[in-house]
Short mmCIF file of C-alpha atoms in Angstrom, two decimals:
data_model
loop_
_atom_site.label_atom_id
_atom_site.label_comp_id
_atom_site.label_asym_id
_atom_site.label_seq_id
_atom_site.Cartn_x
_atom_site.Cartn_y
_atom_site.Cartn_z
CA MET A 19 -8.11 -50.41 -0.90
CA LYS A 20 -5.44 -50.52 -3.58
CA THR A 21 -8.08 -49.92 -6.24
CA PHE A 22 -9.35 -46.88 -4.31
CA LEU A 23 -5.84 -45.44 -4.01
CA LYS A 24 -5.22 -45.94 -7.71
CA LEU A 25 -8.46 -44.17 -8.58
CA PHE A 26 -7.67 -41.40 -6.10
CA LEU A 27 -4.24 -40.83 -7.63
CA PHE A 28 -5.65 -41.09 -11.13
CA PHE A 29 -8.05 -38.22 -10.54
CA CYS A 30 -6.11 -36.13 -8.01
CA LEU A 31 -2.58 -36.26 -9.38
CA PRO A 32 -3.38 -34.30 -12.57
CA VAL A 33 -5.17 -31.66 -10.49
CA LEU A 34 -2.17 -31.39 -8.16
CA VAL A 35 0.27 -31.11 -11.05
CA LEU A 36 -1.89 -28.50 -12.76
CA GLY A 37 -2.21 -26.54 -9.52
CA CYS A 38 1.56 -26.56 -8.98
CA ALA A 39 2.17 -25.46 -12.57
CA MET A 40 -0.32 -22.61 -12.22
CA GLU A 41 1.21 -21.49 -8.92
CA PHE A 42 4.68 -21.47 -10.49
CA ALA A 43 3.46 -19.54 -13.55
CA LEU A 44 1.66 -16.94 -11.43
CA ARG A 45 4.77 -16.34 -9.34
CA GLN A 46 6.80 -15.54 -12.47
CA ILE A 47 4.56 -12.57 -13.32
CA PRO A 48 6.40 -9.36 -12.37
CA ASN A 49 4.79 -7.50 -9.47
CA ALA A 50 5.42 -4.42 -7.37
CA TYR A 51 5.90 -6.38 -4.15
CA GLN A 52 8.86 -8.26 -5.58
CA VAL A 53 10.34 -5.12 -7.13
CA LYS A 54 10.30 -3.25 -3.82
CA ALA A 55 11.52 -6.16 -1.74
CA ASP A 56 14.45 -6.67 -4.13
CA TYR A 57 15.30 -2.96 -4.20
CA LEU A 58 15.35 -2.84 -0.41
CA LYS A 59 17.69 -5.83 -0.19
CA VAL A 60 20.15 -4.35 -2.69
CA HIS A 61 20.05 -0.74 -1.45
CA HIS A 62 19.51 -1.27 2.27
CA ASN A 63 22.67 0.63 3.11
CA SER A 64 21.81 3.75 1.09
CA ILE A 65 18.06 4.35 1.53
CA LYS A 66 17.58 7.53 3.55
CA THR A 67 13.82 7.99 3.17
CA LEU A 68 11.24 5.22 3.41
CA LEU A 69 7.70 5.95 2.20
CA LEU A 70 4.96 3.81 3.74
CA GLY A 71 1.21 3.65 3.24
CA SER A 72 -1.61 2.76 0.91
CA SER A 73 -2.22 3.66 -2.73
CA HIS A 74 -2.22 7.34 -1.69
CA ILE A 75 1.54 7.03 -1.16
CA LEU A 76 1.98 4.48 -3.94
CA TYR A 77 0.64 6.85 -6.62
CA GLY A 78 1.24 10.15 -4.85
CA VAL A 79 4.98 10.31 -4.08
CA ASN A 80 7.63 9.71 -6.73
CA PRO A 81 11.09 9.19 -5.17
CA GLU A 82 12.71 10.44 -8.37
CA PHE A 83 11.77 13.96 -7.28
CA LEU A 84 13.21 13.56 -3.79
CA THR A 85 16.78 14.65 -3.18
CA ALA A 86 17.63 11.88 -0.72
CA ASP A 87 17.73 8.24 -1.80
CA ALA A 88 14.20 7.01 -1.20
CA LEU A 89 12.03 3.92 -1.63
CA ASN A 90 8.27 4.04 -2.05
CA TYR A 91 7.09 0.96 -0.13
CA GLY A 92 3.41 1.82 -0.46
CA HIS A 93 0.90 -0.65 -1.84
CA VAL A 94 -2.80 -0.71 -2.66
CA SER A 95 -4.81 -1.14 0.57
CA GLN A 96 -1.69 -1.32 2.72
CA THR A 97 -2.78 -0.55 6.28
CA ILE A 98 -0.88 0.84 9.23
CA ASP A 99 -0.36 -2.55 10.89
CA ILE A 100 1.48 -3.67 7.75
CA ASP A 101 3.46 -0.41 7.65
CA TYR A 102 4.56 -1.24 11.20
CA ALA A 103 5.49 -4.81 10.24
CA ILE A 104 7.59 -3.57 7.30
CA LEU A 105 9.38 -1.06 9.47
CA ARG A 106 10.08 -3.52 12.29
CA GLN A 107 11.36 -6.07 9.80
CA HIS A 108 13.83 -3.73 8.15
CA VAL A 109 14.67 -0.84 10.45
CA ASN A 110 17.90 -2.46 11.65
CA ASP A 111 18.98 -3.27 8.08
CA LEU A 112 18.42 0.25 6.75
CA GLU A 113 21.71 1.65 7.93
CA ALA A 114 21.29 5.10 6.35
CA LEU A 115 17.59 5.59 7.13
CA GLU A 116 16.85 9.12 8.34
CA THR A 117 13.16 9.66 7.64
CA VAL A 118 9.95 7.65 7.42
CA VAL A 119 7.11 9.30 5.51
CA LEU A 120 3.85 7.73 6.65
CA ARG A 121 0.40 8.43 5.25
CA LEU A 122 -2.27 9.46 7.73
CA SER A 123 -5.41 9.25 5.62
CA TYR A 124 -9.10 9.40 6.47
CA THR A 125 -9.13 5.60 6.73
CA THR A 126 -5.75 4.96 8.40
CA LEU A 127 -6.92 4.59 12.00
CA PHE A 128 -10.11 2.71 11.15
CA GLU A 129 -8.97 -0.20 8.97
CA GLN A 130 -6.68 -3.23 8.78
CA LEU A 131 -6.18 -5.30 5.65
CA LYS A 132 -6.73 -8.60 7.45
CA GLU A 133 -10.18 -7.44 8.55
CA GLY A 134 -11.44 -6.22 5.18
CA ASP A 135 -12.70 -7.46 1.82
CA GLU A 136 -9.20 -7.29 0.33
CA ARG A 137 -7.64 -9.66 2.82
CA TRP A 138 -6.47 -11.75 -0.13
CA ARG A 139 -3.71 -9.17 -0.68
CA LEU A 140 -1.88 -10.55 2.36
CA LYS A 141 -0.49 -13.29 0.11
CA ASP A 142 1.51 -10.68 -1.79
CA TYR A 143 3.53 -9.96 1.35
CA THR A 144 3.97 -13.60 2.42
CA VAL A 145 4.86 -14.86 -1.07
CA TYR A 146 6.98 -12.01 -2.44
CA THR A 147 8.50 -10.25 0.58
CA ASP A 148 10.10 -11.23 3.86
CA VAL A 149 7.68 -9.15 5.95
CA ASN A 150 6.39 -11.16 8.88
CA LEU A 151 2.59 -11.02 9.09
CA ASP A 152 -0.01 -13.04 10.91
CA SER A 153 -1.15 -15.34 8.13
CA ASN A 154 -2.74 -18.68 7.46
CA LEU A 155 -1.99 -21.42 4.95
CA LYS A 156 -3.85 -19.94 2.00
CA ASP A 157 -1.94 -16.65 2.35
CA HIS A 158 1.16 -18.52 1.15
CA PHE A 159 -0.29 -19.48 -2.23
CA GLU A 160 -1.57 -17.53 -5.22
CA ILE A 161 -4.03 -20.25 -6.23
CA LEU A 162 -5.61 -20.45 -2.77
CA SER A 163 -5.91 -16.71 -2.21
CA VAL A 164 -7.35 -15.53 -5.52
CA LYS A 165 -10.35 -16.80 -7.45
CA LEU A 166 -9.55 -19.12 -10.37
CA LYS A 167 -11.22 -16.80 -12.88
CA TYR A 168 -8.98 -13.89 -11.88
CA ASN A 169 -5.84 -16.04 -11.92
CA LEU A 170 -6.65 -17.28 -15.41
CA GLU A 171 -7.13 -13.68 -16.54
CA ARG A 172 -3.72 -12.77 -15.09
CA LEU A 173 -2.04 -15.68 -16.86
CA TYR A 174 -3.70 -14.83 -20.16
CA ALA A 175 -2.82 -11.14 -19.87
CA TYR A 176 0.85 -11.79 -19.12
CA TYR A 177 1.70 -14.87 -21.17
CA ILE A 178 -0.56 -14.28 -24.17
CA LEU A 179 -1.10 -10.50 -24.31
CA ASN A 180 2.29 -9.64 -22.76
CA LYS A 181 0.69 -7.21 -20.29
CA THR A 182 1.24 -6.61 -16.57
CA SER A 183 -1.43 -5.22 -14.29
CA GLN A 184 0.71 -2.63 -12.55
CA HIS A 185 3.70 -0.51 -13.46
CA VAL A 186 6.23 0.77 -10.95
CA ASN A 187 9.49 2.57 -11.49
CA ALA A 188 12.76 1.42 -9.98
CA ARG A 189 12.05 3.12 -6.66
CA GLY A 190 8.53 1.87 -6.19
CA TRP A 191 6.30 4.67 -7.47
CA ALA A 192 3.29 3.31 -9.37
CA PHE A 193 2.06 5.02 -12.50
CA LYS A 194 -0.47 4.55 -15.24
CA GLU A 195 0.89 4.26 -18.77
CA LYS A 196 -1.73 6.85 -19.62
CA ASP A 197 -3.53 8.82 -16.95
CA ALA A 198 -7.24 8.15 -16.92
CA THR A 199 -9.66 10.90 -17.85
CA ILE A 200 -11.81 11.81 -14.85
CA GLU A 201 -15.48 11.43 -15.67
CA ASN A 202 -18.35 12.07 -13.26
CA ILE A 203 -15.83 12.81 -10.54
CA GLU A 204 -18.51 14.36 -8.34
CA ASP A 205 -20.48 11.09 -8.20
CA VAL A 206 -17.34 9.03 -7.85
CA SER A 207 -16.20 11.23 -4.96
CA MET A 208 -19.42 10.63 -3.06
CA ARG A 209 -19.25 6.83 -3.53
CA VAL A 210 -15.59 6.61 -2.53
CA ALA A 211 -16.09 8.81 0.53
CA LYS A 212 -18.95 6.57 1.64
CA LYS A 213 -16.83 3.47 1.11
CA HIS A 214 -14.00 4.97 3.16
CA THR A 215 -16.22 5.95 6.06
CA ALA A 216 -15.91 3.44 8.88
CA THR A 217 -19.01 1.68 10.19
CA SER A 218 -17.38 1.53 13.63
CA ASP A 219 -14.27 2.67 15.44
CA ALA A 220 -13.43 -0.85 16.68
CA LEU A 221 -9.89 -0.64 15.27
CA TYR A 222 -9.19 2.95 16.24
CA SER A 223 -7.48 2.33 19.59
CA GLU A 224 -5.29 -0.47 18.25
CA ASN A 225 -4.27 1.51 15.17
CA TYR A 226 -3.62 4.64 17.24
CA LYS A 227 -1.28 2.60 19.44
CA ILE A 228 0.47 1.21 16.36
CA LEU A 229 0.95 4.74 15.02
CA GLU A 230 2.43 5.83 18.33
CA ASN A 231 4.70 2.76 18.46
CA ILE A 232 6.04 3.55 14.99
CA ILE A 233 6.97 7.04 16.11
CA LYS A 234 8.47 5.87 19.42
CA GLU A 235 10.59 3.15 17.83
CA CYS A 236 11.78 5.50 15.10
CA ASN A 237 12.74 7.99 17.81
CA GLU A 238 14.80 5.33 19.57
CA SER A 239 16.67 4.75 16.31
CA GLY A 240 17.16 8.46 15.59
CA ILE A 241 14.67 8.43 12.70
CA LYS A 242 12.29 11.28 11.90
CA VAL A 243 8.64 10.55 11.06
CA VAL A 244 6.65 12.73 8.69
CA LEU A 245 2.91 12.06 8.91
CA VAL A 246 1.14 13.15 5.75
CA THR A 247 -2.53 13.58 4.88
CA MET A 248 -2.53 13.56 1.08
CA PRO A 249 -4.45 15.95 -1.20
CA ALA A 250 -7.91 14.86 -2.31
CA TYR A 251 -10.54 16.19 -4.70
CA LYS A 252 -12.85 18.80 -3.18
CA ALA A 253 -16.08 16.79 -3.63
CA TYR A 254 -14.51 13.80 -1.86
CA ILE A 255 -13.61 16.00 1.11
CA GLN A 256 -17.14 17.42 1.27
CA HIS A 257 -18.61 13.92 1.71
CA LEU A 258 -16.29 12.78 4.50
CA ASP A 259 -17.70 12.14 7.95
CA PRO A 260 -16.66 15.14 10.09
CA LEU A 261 -16.06 13.09 13.24
CA GLN A 262 -13.87 10.47 11.56
CA LEU A 263 -11.91 13.19 9.80
CA GLU A 264 -11.49 15.17 13.03
CA LYS A 265 -10.21 12.12 14.92
CA THR A 266 -7.67 11.51 12.14
CA ILE A 267 -6.40 15.07 12.04
CA MET A 268 -6.29 15.38 15.83
CA ALA A 269 -4.22 12.18 16.03
CA GLY A 270 -1.69 13.70 13.66
CA LYS A 271 -1.55 16.98 15.57
CA LEU A 272 -1.15 15.17 18.89
CA MET A 273 1.76 13.08 17.59
CA ASP A 274 3.34 16.26 16.22
CA SER A 275 3.14 18.01 19.58
CA LYS A 276 4.07 14.97 21.69
CA TYR A 277 7.13 13.66 19.86
CA LYS A 278 10.10 15.76 18.79
CA ASN A 279 10.96 13.40 15.93
CA CYS A 280 7.48 13.71 14.36
CA ILE A 281 5.80 16.36 12.24
CA TYR A 282 2.29 16.26 10.80
CA LEU A 283 1.45 17.80 7.44
CA ASN A 284 -2.17 18.10 6.32
CA TYR A 285 -2.51 18.70 2.56
CA LEU A 286 -6.03 17.29 2.27
CA ASP A 287 -7.56 20.54 0.99
CA ASP A 288 -4.43 22.15 -0.39
CA LYS A 289 -5.51 24.65 -3.06
CA ARG A 290 -2.34 24.13 -5.08
CA PHE A 291 -3.83 20.87 -6.35
CA GLU A 292 -6.44 21.25 -9.07
CA THR A 293 -8.74 18.82 -10.86
CA SER A 294 -6.05 18.17 -13.46
CA ASP A 295 -3.76 16.81 -10.73
CA PHE A 296 -6.06 13.94 -9.76
CA LEU A 297 -6.34 10.41 -11.08
CA ASP A 298 -9.64 10.02 -9.26
CA ALA A 299 -11.36 11.28 -6.11
CA ASP A 300 -8.49 10.59 -3.71
CA HIS A 301 -5.39 9.74 -5.79
CA LEU A 302 -2.96 12.02 -7.56
CA ASN A 303 -2.01 11.36 -11.16
CA SER A 304 1.56 11.55 -12.47
CA GLN A 305 1.37 15.34 -12.79
CA GLY A 306 -0.02 15.67 -9.27
CA ALA A 307 2.54 13.22 -7.90
CA LYS A 308 5.39 15.25 -9.37
CA LYS A 309 3.97 18.42 -7.81
CA PHE A 310 3.37 16.80 -4.42
CA SER A 311 6.76 15.07 -4.38
CA LYS A 312 8.47 18.41 -4.84
CA VAL A 313 6.43 19.87 -1.97
CA ILE A 314 7.42 16.98 0.31
CA ASN A 315 11.04 17.23 -0.79
CA GLY A 316 11.08 20.85 0.31
CA ILE A 317 10.00 19.74 3.79
CA LEU A 318 12.47 16.88 3.95
CA MET A 319 15.37 19.12 2.97
CA GLN A 320 14.75 21.64 5.75
#
């Protein structure tokens, strides 16, 4: 038995040490989740506008062009159940909060991160923020949530090439160092629209209830909610499922009419946004984000 234990430790201890070292190194890589969580802790008593949602908000609204002190707490693939968790976690700490801007996209009522292919992103909330989510053991570790190959690439990029995968400004808006040139946007639009079209409406009722709860709880705290459907490229819009799109828009209109603290703004096919304003089929680039942020600011200042 002693011989077995010695052999076990001989082979397993180096693996354990290596795993711990890799986990530590990965956690030292700067990331948007940590940036936003830290900003919220420091500025919790001055933030007046909180922006929540997926990459549409993340890339599409730059708080630097908003008059009121704002934090963009959007993230790639962030779904409405996580928006709700963030709000519930921090609403009592945000002493100056007046407005929540919440994306209501084509996918919002039909998806949840924990149910999709990008479930691994849950670890970014459990590791780097204090947002309470339903999670399991692997969601608390980088090395258990992400494939080894990808983690090695991240370590090499940061420690050897001195590169980070994502850039955000002080208030949480994500940007590309150089906006990508859109190529074959028509084909890309069709593929992305297909990807975003739900295969079922199994999550619709639950997500609709979450949306309504967000608005109700904000109303109880004297907070306004601005629901926003972001601009998208025309070919992307043309390939959307009419029924899914209608259910999304109708949900926004119903919330607008039902709750005095809520307004719904649909900019999906807003003609002010041209091809040059888009990063891809459904995301604004830095130029488009500046334009859209000024539009939203005009609404918020009314």
